[in-house]
Tab-separated table of C-alpha atoms and ligand atoms in Angstrom:
chain	number	residue	atom	x	y	z
A	1	UNK	CA	0.000	0.000	0.000
A	2	UNK	CA	1.346	3.436	-0.927
A	3	UNK	CA	0.201	7.031	-0.515
A	4	UNK	CA	1.703	9.741	-2.748
A	5	UNK	CA	4.349	7.159	-3.705
A	6	UNK	CA	5.399	6.427	-0.103
A	7	UNK	CA	4.585	3.598	2.268
A	8	UNK	CA	2.484	4.397	5.367
A	9	UNK	CA	5.572	3.475	7.433
A	10	UNK	CA	7.692	6.117	5.675
A	11	UNK	CA	4.930	8.708	6.212
A	12	UNK	CA	4.621	7.655	9.862
A	13	UNK	CA	8.322	8.427	10.262
A	14	UNK	CA	7.695	11.909	8.833
A	15	UNK	CA	4.669	12.663	11.014
A	16	UNK	CA	4.399	15.010	13.987
A	17	UNK	CA	3.534	12.198	16.417
A	18	UNK	CA	6.177	9.522	15.725
A	19	UNK	CA	9.036	11.343	17.517
A	20	UNK	CA	6.737	11.583	20.556
A	21	UNK	CA	6.205	7.828	20.460
A	22	UNK	CA	9.995	7.243	20.460
A	23	UNK	CA	10.811	10.010	22.911
A	24	UNK	CA	10.441	7.911	26.124
A	25	UNK	CA	13.342	5.751	24.887
A	26	UNK	CA	15.432	8.855	24.171
A	27	UNK	CA	14.701	10.112	27.701
A	28	UNK	CA	15.491	6.735	29.288
A	29	UNK	CA	18.851	6.653	27.468
A	30	UNK	CA	19.604	10.189	28.691
A	31	UNK	CA	21.345	8.912	31.806
A	32	UNK	CA	24.179	7.317	29.795
A	33	UNK	CA	27.696	8.687	29.840
A	34	UNK	CA	28.240	11.047	26.893
A	35	UNK	CA	30.184	8.503	24.866
A	36	UNK	CA	27.960	5.510	25.630
A	37	UNK	CA	27.157	2.921	22.970
A	38	UNK	CA	23.628	2.132	21.802
A	39	UNK	CA	22.473	-0.685	19.508
A	40	UNK	CA	19.047	-0.244	17.851
A	41	UNK	CA	17.782	-3.611	16.551
A	42	UNK	CA	15.174	-3.373	13.769
A	43	UNK	CA	16.086	0.261	13.200
A	44	UNK	CA	13.866	0.686	10.114
A	45	UNK	CA	14.410	4.140	8.637
A	46	UNK	CA	16.662	5.104	11.540
A	47	UNK	CA	14.120	7.256	13.394
A	48	UNK	CA	15.466	6.457	16.869
A	49	UNK	CA	19.162	6.921	15.966
A	50	UNK	CA	18.190	10.223	14.337
A	51	UNK	CA	16.431	11.513	17.465
A	52	UNK	CA	19.162	10.209	19.757
A	53	UNK	CA	21.920	11.799	17.716
A	54	UNK	CA	20.151	15.174	17.709
A	55	UNK	CA	19.812	15.082	21.483
A	56	UNK	CA	23.140	13.411	22.393
A	57	UNK	CA	25.601	14.027	19.530
A	58	UNK	CA	28.479	12.217	21.311
A	59	UNK	CA	26.715	8.841	21.627
A	60	UNK	CA	27.934	5.968	19.462
A	61	UNK	CA	24.843	4.545	17.808
A	62	UNK	CA	24.539	1.444	15.635
A	63	UNK	CA	21.263	0.628	13.877
A	64	UNK	CA	20.735	-2.810	12.331
A	65	UNK	CA	17.943	-4.229	10.200
A	66	UNK	CA	17.310	-7.299	8.067
A	67	UNK	CA	15.809	-5.162	5.283
A	68	UNK	CA	18.575	-3.719	3.057
A	69	UNK	CA	16.231	-1.001	1.725
A	70	UNK	CA	15.643	0.215	5.289
A	71	UNK	CA	19.371	0.248	6.002
A	72	UNK	CA	20.036	2.245	2.819
A	73	UNK	CA	17.331	4.784	3.729
A	74	UNK	CA	18.560	5.053	7.334
A	75	UNK	CA	22.072	5.832	6.069
A	76	UNK	CA	20.609	8.816	4.207
A	77	UNK	CA	18.675	9.913	7.288
A	78	UNK	CA	21.606	10.308	9.675
A	79	UNK	CA	25.040	11.134	8.377
A	80	UNK	CA	27.558	11.232	11.224
A	81	UNK	CA	30.794	9.427	12.034
A	82	UNK	CA	29.484	7.975	15.280
A	83	UNK	CA	26.153	6.743	13.842
A	84	UNK	CA	26.336	3.621	11.673
A	85	UNK	CA	23.756	1.361	10.052
A	86	UNK	CA	24.408	-2.277	9.189
A	87	UNK	CA	22.432	-5.007	7.486
A	88	UNK	CA	21.686	-7.967	9.740
A	89	UNK	CA	21.346	-11.472	8.274
A	90	UNK	CA	18.081	-13.056	9.480
A	91	UNK	CA	18.522	-15.691	12.204
A	92	UNK	CA	22.277	-15.120	12.376
A	93	UNK	CA	24.161	-14.106	15.519
A	94	UNK	CA	24.838	-10.377	15.803
A	95	UNK	CA	28.302	-9.500	14.543
A	96	UNK	CA	29.200	-7.556	17.705
A	97	UNK	CA	31.510	-8.561	20.572
A	98	UNK	CA	30.195	-9.653	23.954
A	99	UNK	CA	29.529	-6.812	26.421
A	100	UNK	CA	30.013	-4.053	23.857
A	101	UNK	CA	26.869	-1.872	24.267
A	102	UNK	CA	25.399	0.106	27.175
A	103	UNK	CA	21.850	-0.055	25.811
A	104	UNK	CA	20.077	-2.229	23.249
A	105	UNK	CA	16.728	-0.984	21.943
A	106	UNK	CA	13.838	-2.669	20.158
A	107	UNK	CA	11.268	-0.080	19.048
A	108	UNK	CA	8.133	-1.523	17.492
A	109	UNK	CA	9.921	-4.758	16.634
A	110	UNK	CA	9.505	-7.620	19.105
A	111	UNK	CA	5.713	-7.571	19.240
A	112	UNK	CA	5.661	-8.260	15.486
A	113	UNK	CA	7.944	-11.287	15.218
A	114	UNK	CA	7.794	-15.028	15.906
A	115	UNK	CA	8.607	-16.421	19.336
A	116	UNK	CA	11.710	-18.357	18.293
A	117	UNK	CA	13.238	-15.273	16.643
A	118	UNK	CA	12.322	-13.122	19.652
A	119	UNK	CA	14.146	-15.482	22.023
A	120	UNK	CA	17.183	-15.597	19.738
A	121	UNK	CA	17.317	-11.792	19.385
A	122	UNK	CA	16.895	-11.251	23.117
A	123	UNK	CA	19.669	-13.719	23.914
A	124	UNK	CA	21.906	-11.986	21.431
A	125	UNK	CA	20.946	-8.591	22.888
A	126	UNK	CA	21.936	-9.857	26.346
A	127	UNK	CA	25.231	-11.184	25.040
A	128	UNK	CA	26.302	-7.887	23.434
A	129	UNK	CA	25.082	-5.832	26.410
A	130	UNK	CA	27.593	-4.720	29.057
A	131	UNK	CA	26.925	-5.889	32.630
A	132	UNK	CA	24.604	-3.324	34.190
A	133	UNK	CA	23.337	-2.292	30.735
A	134	UNK	CA	19.676	-2.182	29.670
A	135	UNK	CA	17.466	-3.614	26.973
A	136	UNK	CA	14.610	-1.224	26.172
A	137	UNK	CA	11.526	-2.586	24.435
A	138	UNK	CA	9.018	-0.056	23.138
A	139	UNK	CA	5.721	-1.372	21.747
A	140	UNK	CA	2.303	0.052	20.983
A	141	UNK	CA	-0.167	-0.599	23.788
A	142	UNK	CA	-3.027	-1.912	21.676
A	143	UNK	CA	-5.539	0.210	23.607
A	144	UNK	CA	-8.231	1.711	21.457
A	145	UNK	CA	-10.758	4.388	22.335
A	146	UNK	CA	-11.762	6.681	19.496
A	147	UNK	CA	-12.510	9.487	21.960
A	148	UNK	CA	-8.995	9.167	23.350
A	149	UNK	CA	-7.390	8.899	19.917
A	150	UNK	CA	-9.135	12.106	18.805
A	151	UNK	CA	-8.178	13.901	22.032
A	152	UNK	CA	-4.485	13.010	21.726
A	153	UNK	CA	-4.400	13.482	17.965
A	154	UNK	CA	-5.191	17.192	18.450
A	155	UNK	CA	-2.197	17.617	20.765
A	156	UNK	CA	0.426	16.471	18.240
A	157	UNK	CA	2.516	19.055	16.385
A	158	UNK	CA	0.604	19.897	13.179
A	159	UNK	CA	1.752	17.732	10.278
A	160	UNK	CA	-0.061	16.451	7.209
A	161	UNK	CA	1.090	12.876	7.944
A	162	UNK	CA	-0.573	12.756	11.363
A	163	UNK	CA	-3.408	10.625	9.938
A	164	UNK	CA	-0.899	7.749	10.180
A	165	UNK	CA	-1.478	7.776	13.954
A	166	UNK	CA	-5.031	6.446	13.474
A	167	UNK	CA	-3.757	3.968	10.885
A	168	UNK	CA	-1.008	2.828	13.315
A	169	UNK	CA	-3.501	2.364	16.159
A	170	UNK	CA	-5.711	0.207	13.954
A	171	UNK	CA	-3.051	-1.954	12.313
A	172	UNK	CA	-1.067	-2.622	15.499
A	173	UNK	CA	-4.068	-3.175	17.750
A	174	UNK	CA	-4.286	-6.966	17.602
A	175	UNK	CA	-0.596	-7.826	17.833
A	176	UNK	CA	0.010	-5.166	20.502
A	177	UNK	CA	-2.891	-6.387	22.687
A	178	UNK	CA	-1.591	-9.952	22.431
A	179	UNK	CA	1.920	-8.742	23.307
A	180	UNK	CA	0.652	-6.989	26.433
A	181	UNK	CA	-1.601	-9.883	27.452
A	182	UNK	CA	1.178	-12.472	27.075
A	183	UNK	CA	3.674	-10.304	29.001
A	184	UNK	CA	6.419	-11.849	26.881
A	185	UNK	CA	9.249	-9.562	28.056
A	186	UNK	CA	8.328	-10.063	31.703
A	187	UNK	CA	8.238	-13.859	31.241
A	188	UNK	CA	11.614	-13.786	29.500
A	189	UNK	CA	13.098	-11.700	32.337
A	190	UNK	CA	11.722	-14.013	35.001
A	191	UNK	CA	13.084	-17.110	33.244
A	192	UNK	CA	16.538	-15.507	33.009
A	193	UNK	CA	16.491	-13.933	36.515
A	194	UNK	CA	16.769	-10.402	35.140
A	195	UNK	CA	15.365	-7.262	36.666
A	196	UNK	CA	12.331	-5.933	34.808
A	197	UNK	CA	10.290	-2.744	34.889
A	198	UNK	CA	7.589	-1.302	32.682
A	199	UNK	CA	5.824	1.997	32.241
A	200	UNK	CA	2.945	3.302	30.203
A	201	UNK	CA	4.227	6.036	27.910
A	202	UNK	CA	3.041	8.216	25.016
A	203	UNK	CA	-0.307	8.945	26.709
A	204	UNK	CA	-0.819	5.210	27.275
A	205	UNK	CA	-0.561	4.476	23.550
A	206	UNK	CA	2.721	2.647	24.165
A	207	UNK	CA	4.495	0.455	26.688
A	208	UNK	CA	8.190	0.828	27.552
A	209	UNK	CA	9.754	-2.260	29.147
A	210	UNK	CA	13.287	-2.227	30.528
A	211	UNK	CA	15.409	-5.262	31.365
A	212	UNK	CA	18.715	-4.793	33.172
A	213	UNK	CA	21.647	-7.176	32.814
A	214	UNK	CA	23.109	-7.982	36.221
A	215	UNK	CA	26.650	-7.000	37.187
A	216	UNK	CA	28.170	-10.361	38.170
B	301	SAM	C1	7.828	-1.592	12.476
B	301	SAM	S1	9.474	-1.443	11.963
B	301	SAM	C2	10.117	-0.410	13.265
B	301	SAM	C3	11.313	0.352	12.814
B	301	SAM	C4	11.953	1.280	13.845
B	301	SAM	N1	12.439	0.576	15.007
B	301	SAM	C5	11.013	2.372	14.260
B	301	SAM	O1	10.594	2.424	15.421
B	301	SAM	O2	10.667	3.210	13.417
B	301	SAM	C6	10.179	-3.040	12.342
B	301	SAM	C7	11.562	-3.229	11.734
B	301	SAM	O3	12.145	-4.413	12.283
B	301	SAM	C8	12.895	-5.045	11.273
B	301	SAM	N2	13.121	-6.454	11.651
B	301	SAM	C9	12.227	-7.462	11.657
B	301	SAM	N3	12.812	-8.608	12.078
B	301	SAM	C10	14.104	-8.317	12.350
B	301	SAM	C11	15.234	-9.072	12.811
B	301	SAM	N4	15.129	-10.388	13.068
B	301	SAM	N5	16.416	-8.445	12.991
B	301	SAM	C12	16.538	-7.119	12.727
B	301	SAM	N6	15.513	-6.354	12.264
B	301	SAM	C13	14.310	-6.933	12.090
B	301	SAM	C14	12.058	-4.843	10.018
B	301	SAM	O4	12.808	-5.007	8.827
B	301	SAM	C15	11.555	-3.409	10.220
B	301	SAM	O5	12.408	-2.462	9.629
């Protein structure tokens, strides 16, 4: 599906609301040392690295994705020495060393993919994370109330692509509700004895879950 030659996902990235959806992750990363290292898995068009780089220009950010077209577009989006985008081979271990990142992020990724791949990606995320580092999982909440959608819609910075918010709510609703109901990240953390916290963010349209790797 395309609109004026662009996919709804590309238009979402150029809307007034999408940065607000990602902003809780940017804020949560804010506590890192200036030269910290962040890995964004499933980076898409590089929206999170872009926001992060604008706010914290010293951070080293790596975005990876299995879709080469996304990686190519992300490389056009952020051009900086300390922000890199790499193609990831599906179902292959990440190419990074153990304990090499302070934060690993999954924004709008895990709730969409199969269980086996989720487990594999999470294990890889834990491997490349430094002790004491965090995995941040941002997902839509799946809640739907048209009154609420309309109310929040009017608060976003004016932008002709803001209609994608309603589209996003509708298309993510089912998978996001299932994600929340199954509490997958919490179950994973419990099984691996990891500390877990969650918060409702983006006016309750999204859920931010944070797992911390212990310092052994
Ligand atoms: C809905 S998009 C979200 C993109 C971006 N994180 C954002 O918030 O705008 C999901 C992305 O995850 C990528 N993806 C799916 N499975 C993946 C995997 N196993 N490893 C890396 N990326 C993956 C897709 O190619 C897609 O670009």
